Amino acid sequence: MAYVNHQGRAYASLLCEPDAGSVVILTEVRVASDCQGRGWGSELLRQITADADKAGVVLMLSVEPGSEGLGLDELRAWYSRYGWEPVTDAATRKVEPDVLCRLPQGPT
């Protein structure tokens, strides 16, 4: 599944595993380097989270900065503004700061 905006200058890709039930993995959000800072990535993330909320699915991702754009801490902060939180490993109870999860959210 993909979201493409602004004539392909901003896009996001998602992966839905057949046996994962209602879990969708956000694999990439990318905005062309000459278009960054215009809010296009945030626009994509708002669309994705709104659709996930409507469908009642859990979103997951692994925070991995690319060669361009935001750094690791900036990415974590950016995703947290949209309801993403670090995952805690159930077996070890260790927080995995680079793996984020977003549960479906109801109307506010």
N, CA, C and O atoms as a printed pandas DataFrame, in Angstrom:
     atom_number atom_name residue_name chain_id  residue_number  x_coord  y_coord  z_coord
0              1         N          MET        A               1    0.854   -1.150    0.000
1              2        CA          MET        A               1    0.000    0.000    0.000
2              3         C          MET        A               1    0.914    1.230    0.000
3              4         O          MET        A               1    1.965    1.232    0.641
4              5         N          ALA        A               2    0.503    2.266   -0.721
5              6        CA          ALA        A               2    1.313    3.481   -0.787
6              7         C          ALA        A               2    0.422    4.707   -0.759
7              8         O          ALA        A               2   -0.716    4.680   -1.229
8              9         N          TYR        A               3    0.947    5.761   -0.211
9             10        CA          TYR        A               3    0.330    7.083   -0.244
10            11         C          TYR        A               3    1.291    7.954   -1.027
11            12         O          TYR        A               3    2.483    7.995   -0.722
12            13         N          VAL        A               4    0.788    8.648   -2.029
13            14        CA          VAL        A               4    1.633    9.501   -2.860
14            15         C          VAL        A               4    0.969   10.870   -2.970
15            16         O          VAL        A               4   -0.201   10.972   -3.340
16            17         N          ASN        A               5    1.708   11.903   -2.651
17            18        CA          ASN        A               5    1.200   13.266   -2.710
18            19         C          ASN        A               5    2.161   14.147   -3.507
19            20         O          ASN        A               5    3.328   13.813   -3.711
20            21         N          HIS        A               6    1.633   15.263   -3.939
21            22        CA          HIS        A               6    2.440   16.300   -4.586
22            23         C          HIS        A               6    3.255   15.728   -5.755
23            24         O          HIS        A               6    4.471   15.900   -5.838
24            25         N          GLN        A               7    2.548   15.054   -6.637
25            26        CA          GLN        A               7    3.121   14.494   -7.865
26            27         C          GLN        A               7    4.333   13.600   -7.589
27            28         O          GLN        A               7    5.321   13.621   -8.322
28            29         N          GLY        A               8    4.230   12.821   -6.520
29            30        CA          GLY        A               8    5.277   11.862   -6.200
30            31         C          GLY        A               8    6.449   12.435   -5.439
31            32         O          GLY        A               8    7.404   11.712   -5.154
32            33         N          ARG        A               9    6.408   13.705   -5.101
33            34        CA          ARG        A               9    7.517   14.336   -4.365
34            35         C          ARG        A               9    7.456   13.979   -2.877
35            36         O          ARG        A               9    8.424   14.186   -2.146
36            37         N          ALA        A              10    6.324   13.445   -2.436
37            38        CA          ALA        A              10    6.157   12.971   -1.063
38            39         C          ALA        A              10    5.411   11.645   -1.127
39            40         O          ALA        A              10    4.383   11.532   -1.795
40            41         N          TYR        A              11    5.934   10.648   -0.433
41            42        CA          TYR        A              11    5.249    9.360   -0.442
42            43         C          TYR        A              11    5.534    8.584    0.835
43            44         O          TYR        A              11    6.502    8.846    1.548
44            45         N          ALA        A              12    4.674    7.637    1.092
45            46        CA          ALA        A              12    4.839    6.726    2.215
46            47         C          ALA        A              12    4.445    5.341    1.738
47            48         O          ALA        A              12    3.561    5.192    0.893
48            49         N          SER        A              13    5.101    4.334    2.281
49            50        CA          SER        A              13    4.743    2.966    1.933
50            51         C          SER        A              13    4.449    2.189    3.211
51            52         O          SER        A              13    5.070    2.397    4.253
52            53         N          LEU        A              14    3.481    1.289    3.091
53            54        CA          LEU        A              14    3.046    0.491    4.222
54            55         C          LEU        A              14    2.981   -0.970    3.808
55            56         O          LEU        A              14    2.790   -1.295    2.637
56            57         N          LEU        A              15    3.144   -1.835    4.788
57            58        CA          LEU        A              15    3.126   -3.270    4.554
58            59         C          LEU        A              15    2.116   -3.901    5.502
59            60         O          LEU        A              15    2.148   -3.667    6.710
60            61         N          CYS        A              16    1.240   -4.687    4.949
61            62        CA          CYS        A              16    0.259   -5.410    5.755
62            63         C          CYS        A              16    0.562   -6.898    5.616
63            64         O          CYS        A              16    0.408   -7.471    4.537
64            65         N          GLU        A              17    0.985   -7.507    6.691
65            66        CA          GLU        A              17    1.280   -8.940    6.684
66            67         C          GLU        A              17   -0.029   -9.723    6.683
67            68         O          GLU        A              17   -0.944   -9.380    7.432
68            69         N          PRO        A              18   -0.140  -10.754    5.872
69            70        CA          PRO        A              18   -1.398  -11.501    5.788
70            71         C          PRO        A              18   -1.865  -12.088    7.113
71            72         O          PRO        A              18   -3.069  -12.162    7.358
72            73         N          ASP        A              19   -0.947  -12.503    7.967
73            74        CA          ASP        A              19   -1.328  -13.136    9.226
74            75         C          ASP        A              19   -1.241  -12.194   10.421
75            76         O          ASP        A              19   -1.391  -12.633   11.561
76            77         N          ALA        A              20   -1.006  -10.925   10.180
77            78        CA          ALA        A              20   -0.810   -9.993   11.288
78            79         C          ALA        A              20   -2.116   -9.434   11.832
79            80         O          ALA        A              20   -2.099   -8.659   12.788
80            81         N          GLY        A              21   -3.232   -9.803   11.253
81            82        CA          GLY        A              21   -4.510   -9.297   11.733
82            83         C          GLY        A              21   -4.655   -7.825   11.408
83            84         O          GLY        A              21   -4.684   -7.433   10.241
84            85         N          SER        A              22   -4.745   -7.027   12.432
85            86        CA          SER        A              22   -4.972   -5.605   12.217
86            87         C          SER        A              22   -3.718   -4.777   12.487
87            88         O          SER        A              22   -3.803   -3.697   13.071
88            89         N          VAL        A              23   -2.558   -5.275   12.067
89            90        CA          VAL        A              23   -1.298   -4.545   12.224
90            91         C          VAL        A              23   -0.776   -4.177   10.842
91            92         O          VAL        A              23   -0.685   -5.020    9.949
92            93         N          VAL        A              24   -0.437   -2.903   10.684
93            94        CA          VAL        A              24    0.139   -2.409    9.440
94            95         C          VAL        A              24    1.489   -1.778    9.784
95            96         O          VAL        A              24    1.607   -1.027   10.753
96            97         N          ILE        A              25    2.491   -2.091    8.988
97            98        CA          ILE        A              25    3.842   -1.575    9.223
98            99         C          ILE        A              25    4.110   -0.426    8.262
99           100         O          ILE        A              25    4.018   -0.581    7.045
100          101         N          LEU        A              26    4.440    0.716    8.823
101          102        CA          LEU        A              26    4.854    1.861    8.019
102          103         C          LEU        A              26    6.327    1.668    7.715
103          104         O          LEU        A              26    7.161    1.723    8.618
104          105         N          THR        A              27    6.652    1.441    6.451
105          106        CA          THR        A              27    8.029    1.119    6.087
106          107         C          THR        A              27    8.842    2.330    5.658
107          108         O          THR        A              27   10.071    2.310    5.729
108          109         N          GLU        A              28    8.162    3.393    5.208
109          110        CA          GLU        A              28    8.928    4.551    4.755
110          111         C          GLU        A              28    8.027    5.766    4.596
111          112         O          GLU        A              28    6.890    5.662    4.134
112          113         N          VAL        A              29    8.555    6.916    4.987
113          114        CA          VAL        A              29    7.968    8.208    4.667
114          115         C          VAL        A              29    9.107    9.011    4.071
115          116         O          VAL        A              29   10.155    9.181    4.695
116          117         N          ARG        A              30    8.898    9.502    2.865
117          118        CA          ARG        A              30    9.984   10.235    2.200
118          119         C          ARG        A              30    9.423   11.461    1.497
119          120         O          ARG        A              30    8.383   11.414    0.840
120          121         N          VAL        A              31   10.151   12.559    1.660
121          122        CA          VAL        A              31    9.855   13.801    0.960
122          123         C          VAL        A              31   11.134   14.198    0.236
123          124         O          VAL        A              31   12.215   14.196    0.824
124          125         N          ALA        A              32   11.006   14.540   -1.043
125          126        CA          ALA        A              32   12.179   14.944   -1.826
126          127         C          ALA        A              32   12.930   16.050   -1.087
127          128         O          ALA        A              32   12.315   16.939   -0.498
128          129         N          SER        A              33   14.248   15.991   -1.122
129          130        CA          SER        A              33   15.067   16.918   -0.344
130          131         C          SER        A              33   14.770   18.381   -0.662
131          132         O          SER        A              33   14.835   19.225    0.232
132          133         N          ASP        A              34   14.448   18.695   -1.902
133          134        CA          ASP        A              34   14.173   20.090   -2.251
134          135         C          ASP        A              34   12.765   20.531   -1.844
135          136         O          ASP        A              34   12.387   21.684   -2.051
136          137         N          CYS        A              35   11.996   19.615   -1.270
137          138        CA          CYS        A              35   10.618   19.923   -0.853
138          139         C          CYS        A              35   10.424   19.788    0.654
139          140         O          CYS        A              35    9.314   19.977    1.150
140          141         N          GLN        A              36   11.481   19.465    1.383
141          142        CA          GLN        A              36   11.347   19.271    2.826
142          143         C          GLN        A              36   11.061   20.604    3.513
143          144         O          GLN        A              36   11.447   21.668    3.029
144          145         N          GLY        A              37   10.384   20.520    4.643
145          146        CA          GLY        A              37   10.050   21.707    5.414
146          147         C          GLY        A              37    8.736   22.354    5.011
147          148         O          GLY        A              37    8.394   23.424    5.515
148          149         N          ARG        A              38    8.003   21.727    4.119
149          150        CA          ARG        A              38    6.718   22.262    3.660
150          151         C          ARG        A              38    5.519   21.601    4.345
151          152         O          ARG        A              38    4.373   21.959    4.074
152          153         N          GLY        A              39    5.785   20.643    5.226
153          154        CA          GLY        A              39    4.703   19.955    5.920
154          155         C          GLY        A              39    4.125   18.780    5.162
155          156         O          GLY        A              39    3.103   18.225    5.566
156          157         N          TRP        A              40    4.763   18.391    4.068
157          158        CA          TRP        A              40    4.220   17.310    3.253
158          159         C          TRP        A              40    4.312   15.963    3.962
159          160         O          TRP        A              40    3.405   15.141    3.833
160          161         N          GLY        A              41    5.390   15.721    4.709
161          162        CA          GLY        A              41    5.501   14.476    5.471
162          163         C          GLY        A              41    4.425   14.400    6.541
163          164         O          GLY        A              41    3.827   13.346    6.757
164          165         N          SER        A              42    4.182   15.521    7.210
165          166        CA          SER        A              42    3.123   15.569    8.226
166          167         C          SER        A              42    1.755   15.344    7.595
167          168         O          SER        A              42    0.898   14.678    8.175
168          169         N          GLU        A              43    1.558   15.896    6.416
169          170        CA          GLU        A              43    0.295   15.692    5.698
170          171         C          GLU        A              43    0.074   14.200    5.439
171          172         O          GLU        A              43   -1.021   13.683    5.659
172          173         N          LEU        A              44    1.110   13.518    4.974
173          174        CA          LEU        A              44    1.011   12.076    4.738
174          175         C          LEU        A              44    0.691   11.323    6.027
175          176         O          LEU        A              44   -0.184   10.458    6.058
176          177         N          LEU        A              45    1.418   11.671    7.091
177          178        CA          LEU        A              45    1.221   10.958    8.347
178          179         C          LEU        A              45   -0.182   11.186    8.902
179          180         O          LEU        A              45   -0.767   10.267    9.476
180          181         N          ARG        A              46   -0.727   12.374    8.745
181          182        CA          ARG        A              46   -2.107   12.628    9.176
182          183         C          ARG        A              46   -3.087   11.765    8.375
183          184         O          ARG        A              46   -4.040   11.229    8.939
184          185         N          GLN        A              47   -2.860   11.627    7.067
185          186        CA          GLN        A              47   -3.733   10.790    6.243
186          187         C          GLN        A              47   -3.656    9.331    6.673
187          188         O          GLN        A              47   -4.676    8.656    6.808
188          189         N          ILE        A              48   -2.444    8.858    6.883
189          190        CA          ILE        A              48   -2.235    7.461    7.264
190          191         C          ILE        A              48   -2.876    7.165    8.609
191          192         O          ILE        A              48   -3.578    6.164    8.753
192          193         N          THR        A              49   -2.646    8.023    9.594
193          194        CA          THR        A              49   -3.196    7.767   10.924
194          195         C          THR        A              49   -4.721    7.876   10.929
195          196         O          THR        A              49   -5.394    7.117   11.627
196          197         N          ALA        A              50   -5.266    8.810   10.160
197          198        CA          ALA        A              50   -6.735    8.924   10.073
198          199         C          ALA        A              50   -7.333    7.664    9.458
199          200         O          ALA        A              50   -8.337    7.149    9.951
200          201         N          ASP        A              51   -6.722    7.166    8.383
201          202        CA          ASP        A              51   -7.213    5.936    7.750
202          203         C          ASP        A              51   -7.081    4.739    8.686
203          204         O          ASP        A              51   -7.973    3.892    8.741
204          205         N          ALA        A              52   -5.967    4.665    9.426
205          206        CA          ALA        A              52   -5.760    3.567   10.369
206          207         C          ALA        A              52   -6.798    3.619   11.488
207          208         O          ALA        A              52   -7.316    2.586   11.912
208          209         N          ASP        A              53   -7.096    4.830   11.964
209          210        CA          ASP        A              53   -8.109    4.968   13.004
210          211         C          ASP        A              53   -9.469    4.492   12.504
211          212         O          ASP        A              53  -10.178    3.776   13.211
212          213         N          LYS        A              54   -9.830    4.886   11.295
213          214        CA          LYS        A              54  -11.117    4.467   10.721
214          215         C          LYS        A              54  -11.192    2.957   10.578
215          216         O          LYS        A              54  -12.242    2.357   10.806
216          217         N          ALA        A              55  -10.067    2.336   10.195
217          218        CA          ALA        A              55  -10.040    0.888    9.981
218          219         C          ALA        A              55   -9.788    0.106   11.270
219          220         O          ALA        A              55   -9.937   -1.115   11.289
220          221         N          GLY        A              56   -9.410    0.796   12.341
221          222        CA          GLY        A              56   -9.142    0.123   13.604
222          223         C          GLY        A              56   -7.875   -0.700   13.607
223          224         O          GLY        A              56   -7.807   -1.731   14.277
224          225         N          VAL        A              57   -6.864   -0.260   12.863
225          226        CA          VAL        A              57   -5.615   -1.027   12.795
226          227         C          VAL        A              57   -4.520   -0.387   13.644
227          228         O          VAL        A              57   -4.515    0.819   13.889
228          229         N          VAL        A              58   -3.605   -1.227   14.078
229          230        CA          VAL        A              58   -2.418   -0.805   14.812
230          231         C          VAL        A              58   -1.332   -0.514   13.781
231          232         O          VAL        A              58   -1.129   -1.282   12.841
232          233         N          LEU        A              59   -0.644    0.594   13.969
233          234        CA          LEU        A              59    0.484    0.939   13.105
234          235         C          LEU        A              59    1.788    0.697   13.854
235          236         O          LEU        A              59    1.888    0.975   15.048
236          237         N          MET        A              60    2.779    0.181   13.149
237          238        CA          MET        A              60    4.108   -0.028   13.738
238          239         C          MET        A              60    5.156    0.467   12.762
239          240         O          MET        A              60    4.925    0.521   11.554
240          241         N          LEU        A              61    6.319    0.830   13.302
241          242        CA          LEU        A              61    7.443    1.216   12.465
242          243         C          LEU        A              61    8.736    1.081   13.233
243          244         O          LEU        A              61    8.749    1.013   14.463
244          245         N          SER        A              62    9.810    1.044   12.497
245          246        CA          SER        A              62   11.152    1.076   13.049
246          247         C          SER        A              62   11.759    2.402   12.636
247          248         O          SER        A              62   11.847    2.702   11.446
248          249         N          VAL        A              63   12.175    3.194   13.603
249          250        CA          VAL        A              63   12.721    4.522   13.310
250          251         C          VAL        A              63   14.128    4.360   12.754
251          252         O          VAL        A              63   15.039    3.911   13.450
252          253         N          GLU        A              64   14.288    4.728   11.500
253          254        CA          GLU        A              64   15.587    4.635   10.833
254          255         C          GLU        A              64   15.774    5.869    9.963
255          256         O          GLU        A              64   15.215    5.939    8.868
256          257         N          PRO        A              65   16.557    6.850   10.433
257          258        CA          PRO        A              65   16.752    8.051    9.620
258          259         C          PRO        A              65   17.465    7.719    8.310
259          260         O          PRO        A              65   18.339    6.854    8.257
260          261         N          GLY        A              66   17.071    8.425    7.268
261          262        CA          GLY        A              66   17.738    8.275    5.983
262          263         C          GLY        A              66   18.942    9.192    5.905
263          264         O          GLY        A              66   19.308    9.836    6.888
264          265         N          SER        A              67   19.543    9.247    4.758
265          266        CA          SER        A              67   20.718   10.095    4.580
266          267         C          SER        A              67   20.342   11.572    4.514
267          268         O          SER        A              67   21.190   12.443    4.708
268          269         N          GLU        A              68   19.066   11.851    4.241
269          270        CA          GLU        A              68   18.574   13.221    4.200
270          271         C          GLU        A              68   17.447   13.354    5.215
271          272         O          GLU        A              68   16.823   12.356    5.577
272          273         N          GLY        A              69   17.183   14.547    5.672
273          274        CA          GLY        A              69   16.023   14.771    6.522
274          275         C          GLY        A              69   16.350   14.713    7.994
275          276         O          GLY        A              69   17.476   14.991    8.408
276          277         N          LEU        A              70   15.349   14.345    8.782
277          278        CA          LEU        A              70   15.439   14.385   10.235
278          279         C          LEU        A              70   16.350   13.303   10.792
279          280         O          LEU        A              70   16.474   12.219   10.222
280          281         N          GLY        A              71   16.994   13.620   11.932
281          282        CA          GLY        A              71   17.811   12.655   12.654
282          283         C          GLY        A              71   16.938   11.777   13.536
283          284         O          GLY        A              71   15.720   11.949   13.584
284          285         N          LEU        A              72   17.558   10.845   14.227
285          286        CA          LEU        A              72   16.837    9.854   15.030
286          287         C          LEU        A              72   15.955   10.494   16.098
287          288         O          LEU        A              72   14.767   10.178   16.173
288          289         N          ASP        A              73   16.495   11.373   16.916
289          290        CA          ASP        A              73   15.694   11.995   17.976
290          291         C          ASP        A              73   14.585   12.861   17.397
291          292         O          ASP        A              73   13.478   12.892   17.935
292          293         N          GLU        A              74   14.868   13.554   16.322
293          294        CA          GLU        A              74   13.853   14.389   15.669
294          295         C          GLU        A              74   12.721   13.530   15.108
295          296         O          GLU        A              74   11.550   13.898   15.204
296          297         N          LEU        A              75   13.074   12.391   14.523
297          298        CA          LEU        A              75   12.045   11.488   14.003
298          299         C          LEU        A              75   11.164   10.941   15.119
299          300         O          LEU        A              75    9.941   10.898   14.985
300          301         N          ARG        A              76   11.786   10.524   16.218
301          302        CA          ARG        A              76   10.998   10.021   17.349
302          303         C          ARG        A              76   10.011   11.089   17.822
303          304         O          ARG        A              76    8.840   10.794   18.064
304          305         N          ALA        A              77   10.483   12.325   17.954
305          306        CA          ALA        A              77    9.623   13.426   18.406
306          307         C          ALA        A              77    8.509   13.696   17.401
307          308         O          ALA        A              77    7.367   13.947   17.784
308          309         N          TRP        A              78    8.848   13.644   16.109
309          310        CA          TRP        A              78    7.858   13.887   15.061
310          311         C          TRP        A              78    6.745   12.849   15.115
311          312         O          TRP        A              78    5.565   13.200   15.111
312          313         N          TYR        A              79    7.117   11.571   15.166
313          314        CA          TYR        A              79    6.106   10.515   15.226
314          315         C          TYR        A              79    5.277   10.612   16.512
315          316         O          TYR        A              79    4.075   10.349   16.490
316          317         N          SER        A              80    5.904   10.983   17.621
317          318        CA          SER        A              80    5.160   11.057   18.888
318          319         C          SER        A              80    4.055   12.106   18.830
319          320         O          SER        A              80    3.049   11.971   19.527
320          321         N          ARG        A              81    4.216   13.142   18.019
321          322        CA          ARG        A              81    3.157   14.159   17.872
322          323         C          ARG        A              81    1.893   13.568   17.266
323          324         O          ARG        A              81    0.817   14.151   17.399
324          325         N          TYR        A              82    1.999   12.429   16.606
325          326        CA          TYR        A              82    0.866   11.780   15.964
326          327         C          TYR        A              82    0.431   10.505   16.698
327          328         O          TYR        A              82   -0.273    9.665   16.137
328          329         N          GLY        A              83    0.861   10.373   17.958
329          330        CA          GLY        A              83    0.377    9.274   18.791
330          331         C          GLY        A              83    1.227    8.022   18.823
331          332         O          GLY        A              83    0.806    7.012   19.387
332          333         N          TRP        A              84    2.418    8.059   18.231
333          334        CA          TRP        A              84    3.294    6.890   18.239
334          335         C          TRP        A              84    4.059    6.847   19.555
335          336         O          TRP        A              84    4.477    7.882   20.072
336          337         N          GLU        A              85    4.239    5.643   20.093
337          338        CA          GLU        A              85    4.951    5.442   21.350
338          339         C          GLU        A              85    5.945    4.292   21.205
339          340         O          GLU        A              85    5.729    3.382   20.404
340          341         N          PRO        A              86    7.046    4.331   21.985
341          342        CA          PRO        A              86    7.998    3.215   21.957
342          343         C          PRO        A              86    7.331    1.922   22.422
343          344         O          PRO        A              86    6.446    1.931   23.278
344          345         N          VAL        A              87    7.770    0.832   21.848
345          346        CA          VAL        A              87    7.253   -0.495   22.188
346          347         C          VAL        A              87    8.073   -1.059   23.340
347          348         O          VAL        A              87    9.290   -0.883   23.390
348          349         N          THR        A              88    7.398   -1.739   24.267
349          350        CA          THR        A              88    8.076   -2.423   25.357
350          351         C          THR        A              88    8.031   -3.916   25.071
351          352         O          THR        A              88    6.961   -4.478   24.833
352          353         N          ASP        A              89    9.191   -4.554   25.094
353          354        CA          ASP        A              89    9.279   -5.995   24.878
354          355         C          ASP        A              89    8.593   -6.695   26.045
355          356         O          ASP        A              89    8.988   -6.511   27.196
356          357         N          ALA        A              90    7.581   -7.487   25.759
357          358        CA          ALA        A              90    6.801   -8.142   26.807
358          359         C          ALA        A              90    7.639   -9.120   27.632
359          360         O          ALA        A              90    7.422   -9.260   28.836
360          361         N          ALA        A              91    8.580   -9.786   27.001
361          362        CA          ALA        A              91    9.380  -10.787   27.711
362          363         C          ALA        A              91   10.405  -10.136   28.630
363          364         O          ALA        A              91   10.570  -10.561   29.774
364          365         N          THR        A              92   11.089   -9.116   28.145
365          366        CA          THR        A              92   12.171   -8.503   28.926
366          367         C          THR        A              92   11.748   -7.223   29.637
367          368         O          THR        A              92   12.454   -6.734   30.518
368          369         N          ARG        A              93   10.596   -6.685   29.250
369          370        CA          ARG        A              93   10.087   -5.408   29.764
370          371         C          ARG        A              93   11.030   -4.247   29.433
371          372         O          ARG        A              93   10.997   -3.197   30.075
372          373         N          LYS        A              94   11.845   -4.455   28.446
373          374        CA          LYS        A              94   12.771   -3.416   28.004
374          375         C          LYS        A              94   12.087   -2.565   26.931
375          376         O          LYS        A              94   11.462   -3.091   26.010
376          377         N          VAL        A              95   12.216   -1.251   27.066
377          378        CA          VAL        A              95   11.655   -0.341   26.068
378          379         C          VAL        A              95   12.548   -0.360   24.839
379          380         O          VAL        A              95   13.767   -0.221   24.936
380          381         N          GLU        A              96   11.925   -0.533   23.685
381          382        CA          GLU        A              96   12.632   -0.517   22.406
382          383         C          GLU        A              96   12.403    0.861   21.783
383          384         O          GLU        A              96   11.406    1.045   21.085
384          385         N          PRO        A              97   13.294    1.842   22.010
385          386        CA          PRO        A              97   13.029    3.219   21.589
386          387         C          PRO        A              97   12.966    3.429   20.081
387          388         O          PRO        A              97   12.424    4.435   19.623
388          389         N          ASP        A              98   13.508    2.501   19.307
389          390        CA          ASP        A              98   13.501    2.669   17.855
390          391         C          ASP        A              98   12.363    1.921   17.180
391          392         O          ASP        A              98   12.230    1.966   15.957
392          393         N          VAL        A              99   11.532    1.225   17.976
393          394        CA          VAL        A              99   10.345    0.565   17.450
394          395         C          VAL        A              99    9.145    1.280   18.058
395          396         O          VAL        A              99    8.966    1.296   19.275
396          397         N          LEU        A             100    8.329    1.870   17.193
397          398        CA          LEU        A             100    7.186    2.648   17.654
398          399         C          LEU        A             100    5.886    1.991   17.221
399          400         O          LEU        A             100    5.823    1.301   16.204
400          401         N          CYS        A             101    4.862    2.220   18.009
401          402        CA          CYS        A             101    3.544    1.646   17.778
402          403         C          CYS        A             101    2.502    2.745   17.966
403          404         O          CYS        A             101    2.674    3.648   18.785
404          405         N          ARG        A             102    1.433    2.654   17.203
405          406        CA          ARG        A             102    0.321    3.599   17.358
406          407         C          ARG        A             102   -0.971    2.804   17.353
407          408         O          ARG        A             102   -1.321    2.172   16.356
408          409         N          LEU        A             103   -1.677    2.841   18.478
409          410        CA          LEU        A             103   -2.954    2.154   18.588
410          411         C          LEU        A             103   -4.036    3.008   17.942
411          412         O          LEU        A             103   -3.902    4.230   17.872
412          413         N          PRO        A             104   -5.112    2.372   17.468
413          414        CA          PRO        A             104   -6.210    3.144   16.899
414          415         C          PRO        A             104   -6.763    4.123   17.926
415          416         O          PRO        A             104   -6.880    3.807   19.110
416          417         N          GLN        A             105   -7.093    5.291   17.460
417          418        CA          GLN        A             105   -7.611    6.335   18.353
418          419         C          GLN        A             105   -8.978    6.751   17.875
419          420         O          GLN        A             105   -9.235    6.853   16.676
420          421         N          GLY        A             106   -9.856    6.991   18.839
421          422        CA          GLY        A             106  -11.209    7.404   18.525
422          423         C          GLY        A             106  -11.291    8.899   18.296
423          424         O          GLY        A             106  -10.281    9.598   18.384
424          425         N          PRO        A             107  -12.460    9.388   18.007
425          426        CA          PRO        A             107  -12.618   10.823   17.794
426          427         C          PRO        A             107  -12.292   11.604   19.054
427          428         O          PRO        A             107  -12.550   11.151   20.169
428          429         N          THR        A             108  -11.721   12.783   18.858
429          430        CA          THR        A             108  -11.360   13.630   19.994
430          431         C          THR        A             108  -12.334   14.765   20.161
431          432         O          THR        A             108  -12.183   15.579   21.071
